[in-house]
């Protein structure tokens, strides 16, 4: 009789039902707790959590305190912290000169409107400069200065260029927070001159950059698995806790980053807290990590990739949460729905679709964003190393994206709790299934990740 009951229980689980204990775990995810944590994490006192900053350090300490309260095992090199030394570079102002010329006009660019980062002094005399908003060939770039005017600040540009500059607005938060890491030109006049002319040239004199170092931290905790065979394998749940900091002028100067990505961060905390109280715990170990430096080019997750806290070969999947709080998407309200980037890249998606059915959330493919946004968040750093990794998102594009109005009262907390319950159900399944998810080798866009996975294992 007993074995029959066990058989029946296994059957209902396979057909897609949560056990009472799993249901109880999901019910611990609370809208009020999410609101409470996010109202602190995105408060003005944390000054937009730029990498590096005191606000970022305060956020890290807060996340560690929540992991401690949940009873997670510390997984860093210093308790819950994985400490990285970051080299911050600044353009050397001494002797700086930049002139852009075209069609008989010449513009002298003030030092404050550029940021050129270099190991040794650069001296250019009348070098051709072209604007590019899409990837260009090595031949087209050879011997030229390239001014990148496309979206994002990490395009693949050939090394044959003399120098690559990013066109930036002085008030563009994304490029502002990146100025210590990317070459930027913020003179609107010079940018317009280069874009409007075919014969633009640049002369430049700049000394080697000034450098100082800063300590920044990923925050990591483990919920140790219960199965003797599977507990040494890991599922990751991640989000970035940094944002883009502050602007220099305006009544409201603080980019609070409540949705981007305070929402993902408090969701990681909430799900960790819910699953930590399960008895027995999920079979595999679950590694909860919040990253610094996403907004300056996936710096924290790349650092993790080079210094994994648990072996990547034993890390079966990473679910990365981004912008899961706002439901007022520019494409219309997004309640009870979530999507993953790289939707057809791996089996992870199927697990989340099933978790969605169990929790009343529609997990769908966003045709426009699925593949295009795969490289836009920290999942990319793990995918490059072979770990099946996706970013789960509710609203890609919302009114206050990278704006000072991205504040905690605008979050839909009831919906966020519902999404988090779905994510928790997916994590339980990923942590319970003996067969780890695989990359979809039939999809050419995923083949390089499948190859990386083979190398890893
Ligand atoms: Zn983000």
Short mmCIF file of C-alpha atoms and ligand atoms in Angstrom, two decimals:
data_model
loop_
_atom_site.label_atom_id
_atom_site.label_comp_id
_atom_site.label_asym_id
_atom_site.label_seq_id
_atom_site.Cartn_x
_atom_site.Cartn_y
_atom_site.Cartn_z
CA UNK A 1 0.00 0.00 0.00
CA UNK A 2 2.73 2.39 0.98
CA UNK A 3 4.70 1.96 -2.23
CA UNK A 4 1.50 2.58 -4.16
CA UNK A 5 0.98 5.89 -2.36
CA UNK A 6 4.54 6.95 -3.18
CA UNK A 7 3.95 5.96 -6.78
CA UNK A 8 0.78 8.07 -6.89
CA UNK A 9 2.59 11.05 -5.35
CA UNK A 10 5.33 10.79 -7.97
CA UNK A 11 2.70 10.67 -10.68
CA UNK A 12 0.92 13.83 -9.57
CA UNK A 13 4.23 15.65 -9.27
CA UNK A 14 5.20 14.63 -12.79
CA UNK A 15 1.80 15.75 -14.05
CA UNK A 16 2.56 19.15 -12.55
CA UNK A 17 1.45 19.78 -9.02
CA UNK A 18 3.16 21.31 -6.08
CA UNK A 19 3.45 19.37 -2.83
CA UNK A 20 1.87 21.01 0.25
CA UNK A 21 5.37 21.87 1.51
CA UNK A 22 6.29 23.51 -1.79
CA UNK A 23 3.02 25.43 -1.75
CA UNK A 24 3.75 26.61 1.79
CA UNK A 25 7.21 27.78 0.66
CA UNK A 26 5.71 29.79 -2.21
CA UNK A 27 3.17 31.38 0.13
CA UNK A 28 6.02 32.81 2.22
CA UNK A 29 6.77 35.17 -0.69
CA UNK A 30 5.07 38.37 0.42
CA UNK A 31 4.28 41.62 -1.41
CA UNK A 32 4.75 43.58 1.83
CA UNK A 33 8.20 42.15 2.44
CA UNK A 34 9.21 42.96 -1.17
CA UNK A 35 7.93 46.53 -0.72
CA UNK A 36 9.75 46.97 2.59
CA UNK A 37 13.10 45.77 1.26
CA UNK A 38 12.85 47.71 -2.00
CA UNK A 39 11.89 50.97 -0.27
CA UNK A 40 15.25 50.86 1.49
CA UNK A 41 17.37 49.53 -1.39
CA UNK A 42 16.12 52.22 -3.79
CA UNK A 43 15.97 55.04 -1.25
CA UNK A 44 17.69 58.37 -1.99
CA UNK A 45 20.22 57.70 0.77
CA UNK A 46 21.83 54.99 -1.39
CA UNK A 47 22.38 57.59 -4.14
CA UNK A 48 21.66 55.35 -7.10
CA UNK A 49 24.11 52.52 -6.18
CA UNK A 50 26.76 53.36 -8.80
CA UNK A 51 29.79 51.04 -9.12
CA UNK A 52 31.81 51.90 -7.06
CA UNK A 53 30.15 54.07 -4.39
CA UNK A 54 29.22 54.18 -0.72
CA UNK A 55 25.59 53.61 -1.74
CA UNK A 56 26.62 50.37 -3.47
CA UNK A 57 28.50 49.24 -0.33
CA UNK A 58 25.46 49.98 1.85
CA UNK A 59 23.28 47.96 -0.52
CA UNK A 60 25.72 45.00 -0.33
CA UNK A 61 25.65 45.09 3.47
CA UNK A 62 21.85 45.16 3.44
CA UNK A 63 21.61 42.16 1.06
CA UNK A 64 24.08 40.22 3.23
CA UNK A 65 21.97 40.98 6.30
CA UNK A 66 18.87 39.58 4.54
CA UNK A 67 20.76 36.42 3.47
CA UNK A 68 21.88 36.04 7.09
CA UNK A 69 18.30 36.44 8.33
CA UNK A 70 17.16 33.74 5.87
CA UNK A 71 19.81 31.38 7.23
CA UNK A 72 21.77 30.98 3.97
CA UNK A 73 25.29 29.63 4.26
CA UNK A 74 27.87 32.36 3.41
CA UNK A 75 29.36 31.58 -0.02
CA UNK A 76 31.86 34.42 -0.52
CA UNK A 77 35.53 34.78 0.38
CA UNK A 78 34.60 37.13 3.23
CA UNK A 79 31.32 35.88 4.66
CA UNK A 80 28.64 36.65 2.10
CA UNK A 81 30.97 38.97 0.13
CA UNK A 82 33.06 38.12 -2.91
CA UNK A 83 35.47 41.02 -3.01
CA UNK A 84 36.94 42.35 -6.26
CA UNK A 85 39.54 45.09 -6.67
CA UNK A 86 38.37 47.38 -9.43
CA UNK A 87 40.74 49.72 -11.22
CA UNK A 88 39.03 53.04 -11.88
CA UNK A 89 40.60 55.18 -14.57
CA UNK A 90 40.22 58.87 -15.19
CA UNK A 91 41.26 60.94 -18.18
CA UNK A 92 44.48 62.79 -17.42
CA UNK A 93 43.64 66.50 -17.70
CA UNK A 94 47.24 67.72 -17.93
CA UNK A 95 48.19 68.80 -21.46
CA UNK A 96 44.90 67.49 -22.93
CA UNK A 97 44.00 68.76 -26.41
CA UNK A 98 41.34 67.52 -28.82
CA UNK A 99 40.27 69.11 -32.10
CA UNK A 100 37.67 67.80 -34.54
CA UNK A 101 37.69 69.34 -38.02
CA UNK A 102 35.55 68.94 -41.16
CA UNK A 103 34.48 71.10 -44.12
CA UNK A 104 36.72 74.00 -43.09
CA UNK A 105 35.29 74.05 -39.52
CA UNK A 106 37.27 73.11 -36.41
CA UNK A 107 35.93 72.43 -32.91
CA UNK A 108 38.15 72.38 -29.85
CA UNK A 109 36.72 69.84 -27.38
CA UNK A 110 37.11 70.79 -23.69
CA UNK A 111 38.61 68.11 -21.42
CA UNK A 112 35.34 67.97 -19.43
CA UNK A 113 33.47 66.76 -22.53
CA UNK A 114 35.57 63.69 -23.19
CA UNK A 115 36.95 60.71 -21.34
CA UNK A 116 39.92 59.00 -23.00
CA UNK A 117 41.35 56.07 -21.06
CA UNK A 118 44.77 54.85 -22.07
CA UNK A 119 47.79 53.02 -20.63
CA UNK A 120 50.24 55.28 -22.47
CA UNK A 121 50.17 58.78 -23.94
CA UNK A 122 48.33 59.17 -27.28
CA UNK A 123 49.25 61.69 -29.94
CA UNK A 124 47.14 61.78 -33.12
CA UNK A 125 47.61 64.29 -35.91
CA UNK A 126 44.71 64.78 -38.34
CA UNK A 127 43.48 61.15 -38.28
CA UNK A 128 40.23 60.35 -40.19
CA UNK A 129 37.23 59.87 -37.88
CA UNK A 130 33.97 58.17 -38.86
CA UNK A 131 30.65 57.66 -37.09
CA UNK A 132 29.27 54.08 -36.93
CA UNK A 133 25.96 52.81 -35.58
CA UNK A 134 26.37 49.20 -36.72
CA UNK A 135 29.28 46.78 -36.70
CA UNK A 136 31.89 47.56 -39.37
CA UNK A 137 34.68 45.56 -41.01
CA UNK A 138 38.35 45.63 -40.03
CA UNK A 139 39.12 47.24 -43.43
CA UNK A 140 36.63 50.06 -42.86
CA UNK A 141 38.05 50.74 -39.40
CA UNK A 142 41.77 50.51 -40.23
CA UNK A 143 43.72 53.64 -39.38
CA UNK A 144 40.63 55.54 -38.25
CA UNK A 145 39.04 56.85 -35.08
CA UNK A 146 35.56 55.30 -34.73
CA UNK A 147 32.79 57.24 -33.03
CA UNK A 148 30.15 54.70 -31.92
CA UNK A 149 26.68 56.27 -32.18
CA UNK A 150 24.63 53.04 -31.94
CA UNK A 151 22.65 51.62 -29.02
CA UNK A 152 24.45 50.26 -25.98
CA UNK A 153 28.07 50.78 -25.10
CA UNK A 154 29.60 47.41 -25.85
CA UNK A 155 29.52 46.76 -29.61
CA UNK A 156 31.94 44.37 -31.34
CA UNK A 157 34.28 46.73 -33.16
CA UNK A 158 37.49 45.63 -34.91
CA UNK A 159 40.85 46.17 -33.24
CA UNK A 160 42.18 47.78 -36.42
CA UNK A 161 40.73 51.15 -35.38
CA UNK A 162 43.17 53.69 -33.93
CA UNK A 163 40.69 54.59 -31.17
CA UNK A 164 37.02 53.84 -30.40
CA UNK A 165 34.93 56.55 -28.75
CA UNK A 166 31.33 56.34 -27.58
CA UNK A 167 29.06 59.24 -28.41
CA UNK A 168 27.56 60.28 -25.09
CA UNK A 169 25.35 62.95 -23.69
CA UNK A 170 26.67 64.60 -20.54
CA UNK A 171 23.31 63.68 -18.99
CA UNK A 172 23.03 60.13 -20.31
CA UNK A 173 23.14 58.01 -17.14
CA UNK A 174 24.28 54.87 -18.92
CA UNK A 175 27.36 56.45 -20.45
CA UNK A 176 27.98 58.69 -17.44
CA UNK A 177 28.39 55.70 -15.15
CA UNK A 178 30.60 54.07 -17.80
CA UNK A 179 33.05 56.95 -18.20
CA UNK A 180 35.62 55.31 -15.94
CA UNK A 181 35.60 52.22 -18.20
CA UNK A 182 34.91 53.34 -21.80
CA UNK A 183 36.23 56.14 -24.00
CA UNK A 184 33.51 58.71 -24.45
CA UNK A 185 32.96 61.94 -26.36
CA UNK A 186 30.21 64.15 -24.92
CA UNK A 187 30.59 67.30 -27.04
CA UNK A 188 27.30 67.62 -28.94
CA UNK A 189 28.91 69.99 -31.49
CA UNK A 190 31.82 67.64 -32.22
CA UNK A 191 29.49 64.63 -32.49
CA UNK A 192 27.23 66.51 -34.94
CA UNK A 193 30.22 67.59 -37.03
CA UNK A 194 31.55 64.01 -37.31
CA UNK A 195 28.12 62.55 -38.11
CA UNK A 196 27.42 65.18 -40.77
CA UNK A 197 30.74 65.01 -42.66
CA UNK A 198 32.60 62.43 -44.73
CA UNK A 199 36.00 64.10 -44.30
CA UNK A 200 36.11 64.58 -40.51
CA UNK A 201 39.53 64.43 -38.84
CA UNK A 202 40.74 64.42 -35.27
CA UNK A 203 43.87 65.63 -33.56
CA UNK A 204 44.41 64.47 -30.01
CA UNK A 205 46.98 64.73 -27.28
CA UNK A 206 46.35 62.92 -24.01
CA UNK A 207 48.65 61.55 -21.28
CA UNK A 208 48.33 58.09 -19.71
CA UNK A 209 45.23 57.86 -17.51
CA UNK A 210 45.22 58.43 -13.78
CA UNK A 211 44.26 55.31 -11.86
CA UNK A 212 42.96 54.43 -8.45
CA UNK A 213 41.50 51.21 -7.15
CA UNK A 214 38.24 50.50 -5.35
CA UNK A 215 36.89 47.42 -3.61
CA UNK A 216 33.49 46.22 -4.79
CA UNK A 217 31.53 43.13 -3.84
CA UNK A 218 29.25 40.45 -5.20
CA UNK A 219 26.98 39.10 -2.46
CA UNK A 220 26.53 35.31 -2.36
CA UNK A 221 24.72 32.78 -0.16
CA UNK A 222 24.00 29.06 -0.53
CA UNK A 223 21.02 26.96 0.38
CA UNK A 224 22.68 23.55 0.68
CA UNK A 225 20.80 20.77 -1.14
CA UNK A 226 19.28 17.76 0.64
CA UNK A 227 20.19 14.99 -1.79
CA UNK A 228 23.57 13.31 -1.16
CA UNK A 229 24.13 12.79 -4.90
CA UNK A 230 22.86 16.15 -6.17
CA UNK A 231 23.90 18.55 -3.40
CA UNK A 232 27.29 19.17 -5.01
CA UNK A 233 25.57 20.54 -8.11
CA UNK A 234 24.17 24.08 -8.22
CA UNK A 235 21.36 26.18 -9.61
CA UNK A 236 22.00 29.93 -9.54
CA UNK A 237 19.46 32.71 -8.98
CA UNK A 238 21.00 36.11 -9.73
CA UNK A 239 20.29 39.83 -10.19
CA UNK A 240 22.43 42.98 -10.32
CA UNK A 241 22.16 45.30 -7.33
CA UNK A 242 24.05 48.23 -8.83
CA UNK A 243 22.47 51.08 -10.79
CA UNK A 244 23.74 54.21 -12.55
CA UNK A 245 24.22 56.63 -9.63
CA UNK A 246 23.45 60.33 -9.73
CA UNK A 247 23.38 63.21 -12.21
CA UNK A 248 25.02 66.55 -11.59
CA UNK A 249 22.02 68.87 -11.95
CA UNK A 250 18.24 68.88 -11.59
CA UNK A 251 15.77 68.90 -8.73
CA UNK A 252 15.83 65.11 -8.47
CA UNK A 253 19.41 63.98 -9.05
CA UNK A 254 19.15 60.34 -7.99
CA UNK A 255 18.63 57.39 -10.30
CA UNK A 256 16.93 55.12 -7.75
CA UNK A 257 16.82 52.01 -9.94
CA UNK A 258 13.83 50.52 -8.11
CA UNK A 259 12.80 48.34 -11.05
CA UNK A 260 16.31 48.16 -12.62
CA UNK A 261 17.33 46.14 -10.81
CA UNK A 262 16.19 46.65 -7.24
CA UNK A 263 13.19 44.48 -8.15
CA UNK A 264 15.41 41.55 -9.17
CA UNK A 265 17.55 41.98 -6.06
CA UNK A 266 14.68 41.95 -3.54
CA UNK A 267 13.18 39.00 -5.45
CA UNK A 268 16.41 37.02 -4.97
CA UNK A 269 16.23 37.83 -1.23
CA UNK A 270 12.54 36.91 -1.00
CA UNK A 271 12.89 33.61 -2.87
CA UNK A 272 15.97 32.66 -0.83
CA UNK A 273 14.00 33.33 2.36
CA UNK A 274 11.02 31.27 1.15
CA UNK A 275 13.03 28.23 0.03
CA UNK A 276 15.38 28.23 3.05
CA UNK A 277 12.48 27.26 5.33
CA UNK A 278 11.63 24.11 3.32
CA UNK A 279 12.04 20.74 4.99
CA UNK A 280 13.42 18.80 3.25
CA UNK A 281 15.25 21.35 1.17
CA UNK A 282 15.47 21.08 -2.65
CA UNK A 283 17.86 18.33 -3.80
CA UNK A 284 20.50 20.44 -5.51
CA UNK A 285 22.18 23.37 -3.79
CA UNK A 286 20.88 26.80 -4.79
CA UNK A 287 23.39 29.64 -5.06
CA UNK A 288 21.92 33.13 -4.65
CA UNK A 289 24.16 35.91 -6.00
CA UNK A 290 23.65 39.64 -6.49
CA UNK A 291 26.23 41.29 -8.77
CA UNK A 292 27.89 44.72 -8.79
CA UNK A 293 28.81 46.50 -12.02
CA UNK A 294 26.17 45.29 -14.51
CA UNK A 295 25.52 48.85 -15.64
CA UNK A 296 29.17 49.45 -16.54
CA UNK A 297 29.44 46.34 -18.72
CA UNK A 298 28.59 43.12 -16.79
CA UNK A 299 31.72 43.64 -14.67
CA UNK A 300 30.55 41.79 -11.53
CA UNK A 301 29.22 38.73 -13.37
CA UNK A 302 32.34 38.56 -15.59
CA UNK A 303 34.39 38.67 -12.38
CA UNK A 304 32.29 35.82 -10.99
CA UNK A 305 32.90 33.87 -14.23
CA UNK A 306 36.66 34.19 -13.73
CA UNK A 307 36.42 33.41 -10.00
CA UNK A 308 33.43 31.08 -9.55
CA UNK A 309 32.53 30.37 -5.93
CA UNK A 310 31.33 26.87 -6.87
CA UNK A 311 32.58 24.94 -9.93
CA UNK A 312 30.93 26.12 -13.17
CA UNK A 313 31.08 22.54 -14.46
CA UNK A 314 28.68 21.65 -11.65
CA UNK A 315 26.46 24.71 -12.11
CA UNK A 316 23.49 23.42 -14.07
CA UNK A 317 21.66 26.70 -14.75
CA UNK A 318 21.45 30.40 -13.94
CA UNK A 319 18.18 32.28 -13.77
CA UNK A 320 18.86 36.01 -13.80
CA UNK A 321 16.09 38.42 -12.78
CA UNK A 322 15.76 41.89 -14.36
CA UNK A 323 12.94 44.42 -14.15
CA UNK A 324 10.34 42.13 -12.60
CA UNK A 325 8.46 44.82 -10.63
CA UNK A 326 6.90 47.29 -13.09
CA UNK A 327 3.91 46.14 -15.13
CA UNK A 328 3.44 49.38 -17.13
CA UNK A 329 5.39 48.27 -20.20
CA UNK A 330 5.40 50.54 -23.26
CA UNK A 331 3.73 47.64 -25.13
CA UNK A 332 0.82 47.61 -22.65
CA UNK A 333 0.21 46.31 -19.12
CA UNK A 334 2.10 43.09 -18.29
CA UNK A 335 0.23 41.46 -15.44
CA UNK A 336 0.62 37.74 -14.83
CA UNK A 337 3.18 37.42 -17.62
CA UNK A 338 6.94 36.99 -17.83
CA UNK A 339 9.43 36.32 -20.58
CA UNK A 340 12.97 34.99 -20.88
CA UNK A 341 15.76 36.17 -23.16
CA UNK A 342 17.17 33.51 -25.48
CA UNK A 343 13.79 31.81 -25.28
CA UNK A 344 14.71 28.94 -27.67
CA UNK A 345 18.34 28.64 -26.55
CA UNK A 346 17.96 25.99 -23.81
CA UNK A 347 15.59 23.67 -21.88
CA UNK A 348 15.43 26.11 -18.94
CA UNK A 349 12.56 27.90 -20.68
CA UNK A 350 10.40 24.74 -20.69
CA UNK A 351 10.82 24.38 -16.92
CA UNK A 352 9.65 27.97 -16.43
CA UNK A 353 6.67 27.51 -18.74
CA UNK A 354 5.60 24.57 -16.54
CA UNK A 355 6.21 26.59 -13.38
CA UNK A 356 4.02 29.28 -14.92
CA UNK A 357 1.18 26.79 -15.38
CA UNK A 358 1.44 25.79 -11.71
CA UNK A 359 1.31 29.38 -10.47
CA UNK A 360 -0.97 31.14 -12.97
CA UNK A 361 1.76 33.06 -14.86
CA UNK A 362 1.99 33.06 -18.63
CA UNK A 363 5.65 32.54 -19.60
CA UNK A 364 5.89 33.61 -23.25
CA UNK A 365 8.43 34.42 -25.95
CA UNK A 366 8.81 38.13 -26.67
CA UNK A 367 9.72 37.93 -30.37
CA UNK A 368 11.33 41.37 -30.46
CA UNK A 369 13.39 41.07 -27.28
CA UNK A 370 14.09 37.33 -26.88
CA UNK A 371 17.37 37.04 -28.80
CA UNK A 372 18.20 40.74 -29.07
CA UNK A 373 18.33 41.23 -25.28
CA UNK A 374 20.24 38.03 -24.45
CA UNK A 375 23.55 39.93 -24.23
CA UNK A 376 22.07 42.85 -22.28
CA UNK A 377 22.39 41.40 -18.79
CA UNK A 378 24.51 39.23 -16.51
CA UNK A 379 23.21 35.90 -17.85
CA UNK A 380 25.56 36.52 -20.80
CA UNK A 381 28.67 36.20 -18.61
CA UNK A 382 27.63 32.69 -17.50
CA UNK A 383 26.30 31.65 -20.92
CA UNK A 384 29.68 32.52 -22.49
CA UNK A 385 31.23 29.95 -20.14
CA UNK A 386 28.66 27.27 -21.02
CA UNK A 387 26.17 27.49 -18.14
CA UNK A 388 22.55 27.58 -19.46
CA UNK A 389 21.64 31.11 -18.36
CA UNK A 390 18.70 33.38 -19.16
CA UNK A 391 17.32 36.68 -17.98
CA UNK A 392 13.70 36.65 -16.84
CA UNK A 393 11.88 39.95 -17.24
CA UNK A 394 8.36 41.37 -16.89
CA UNK A 395 8.74 44.75 -18.66
CA UNK A 396 11.72 45.44 -20.95
CA UNK A 397 10.72 49.00 -21.70
CA UNK A 398 8.85 51.17 -19.17
CA UNK A 399 8.43 54.96 -18.84
CA UNK A 400 11.21 55.60 -16.27
CA UNK A 401 13.87 53.23 -17.69
CA UNK A 402 17.26 54.69 -16.62
CA UNK A 403 15.39 57.78 -15.46
CA UNK A 404 15.29 59.50 -12.05
CA UNK A 405 11.62 58.47 -11.76
CA UNK A 406 12.37 54.72 -11.41
CA UNK A 407 11.12 54.75 -7.80
CA UNK A 408 9.69 52.12 -5.47
CA UNK A 409 6.05 53.36 -5.18
CA UNK A 410 5.55 52.61 -8.91
CA UNK A 411 6.14 48.86 -8.50
CA UNK A 412 3.23 46.37 -8.73
CA UNK A 413 4.06 44.33 -5.60
CA UNK A 414 1.19 41.84 -5.82
CA UNK A 415 2.27 40.97 -9.36
CA UNK A 416 5.94 40.80 -8.41
CA UNK A 417 5.10 38.32 -5.62
CA UNK A 418 3.18 36.20 -8.14
CA UNK A 419 6.11 36.23 -10.58
CA UNK A 420 8.50 35.35 -7.75
CA UNK A 421 6.34 32.36 -6.76
CA UNK A 422 6.57 31.16 -10.36
CA UNK A 423 10.37 31.62 -10.30
CA UNK A 424 10.58 29.74 -6.99
CA UNK A 425 8.53 26.85 -8.44
CA UNK A 426 10.90 26.78 -11.46
CA UNK A 427 13.95 26.80 -9.19
CA UNK A 428 12.58 23.90 -7.13
CA UNK A 429 12.11 21.91 -10.34
CA UNK A 430 15.60 22.80 -11.67
CA UNK A 431 17.01 21.82 -8.28
CA UNK A 432 15.09 18.53 -8.16
CA UNK A 433 15.36 17.08 -11.66
CA UNK A 434 18.27 14.65 -11.92
CA UNK A 435 18.72 15.56 -15.60
CA UNK A 436 20.27 19.05 -15.87
CA UNK A 437 18.95 21.42 -18.58
CA UNK A 438 20.79 21.50 -21.91
CA UNK A 439 21.51 24.10 -24.59
CA UNK A 440 19.49 23.67 -27.76
CA UNK A 441 22.14 22.62 -30.29
CA UNK A 442 19.64 22.84 -33.15
CA UNK A 443 19.47 26.60 -32.65
CA UNK A 444 22.43 28.24 -34.44
CA UNK A 445 22.25 31.25 -32.09
CA UNK A 446 22.91 28.89 -29.14
CA UNK A 447 25.59 26.68 -30.73
CA UNK A 448 28.55 28.66 -29.36
CA UNK A 449 27.13 28.26 -25.83
CA UNK A 450 26.58 24.52 -26.39
CA UNK A 451 30.25 24.30 -27.49
CA UNK A 452 31.35 26.17 -24.36
CA UNK A 453 29.29 23.74 -22.24
CA UNK A 454 31.08 20.76 -23.82
CA UNK A 455 34.43 22.35 -23.01
CA UNK A 456 33.30 23.01 -19.45
CA UNK A 457 32.26 19.39 -18.80
ZN1 LIG B 1 19.32 46.03 -15.29
#
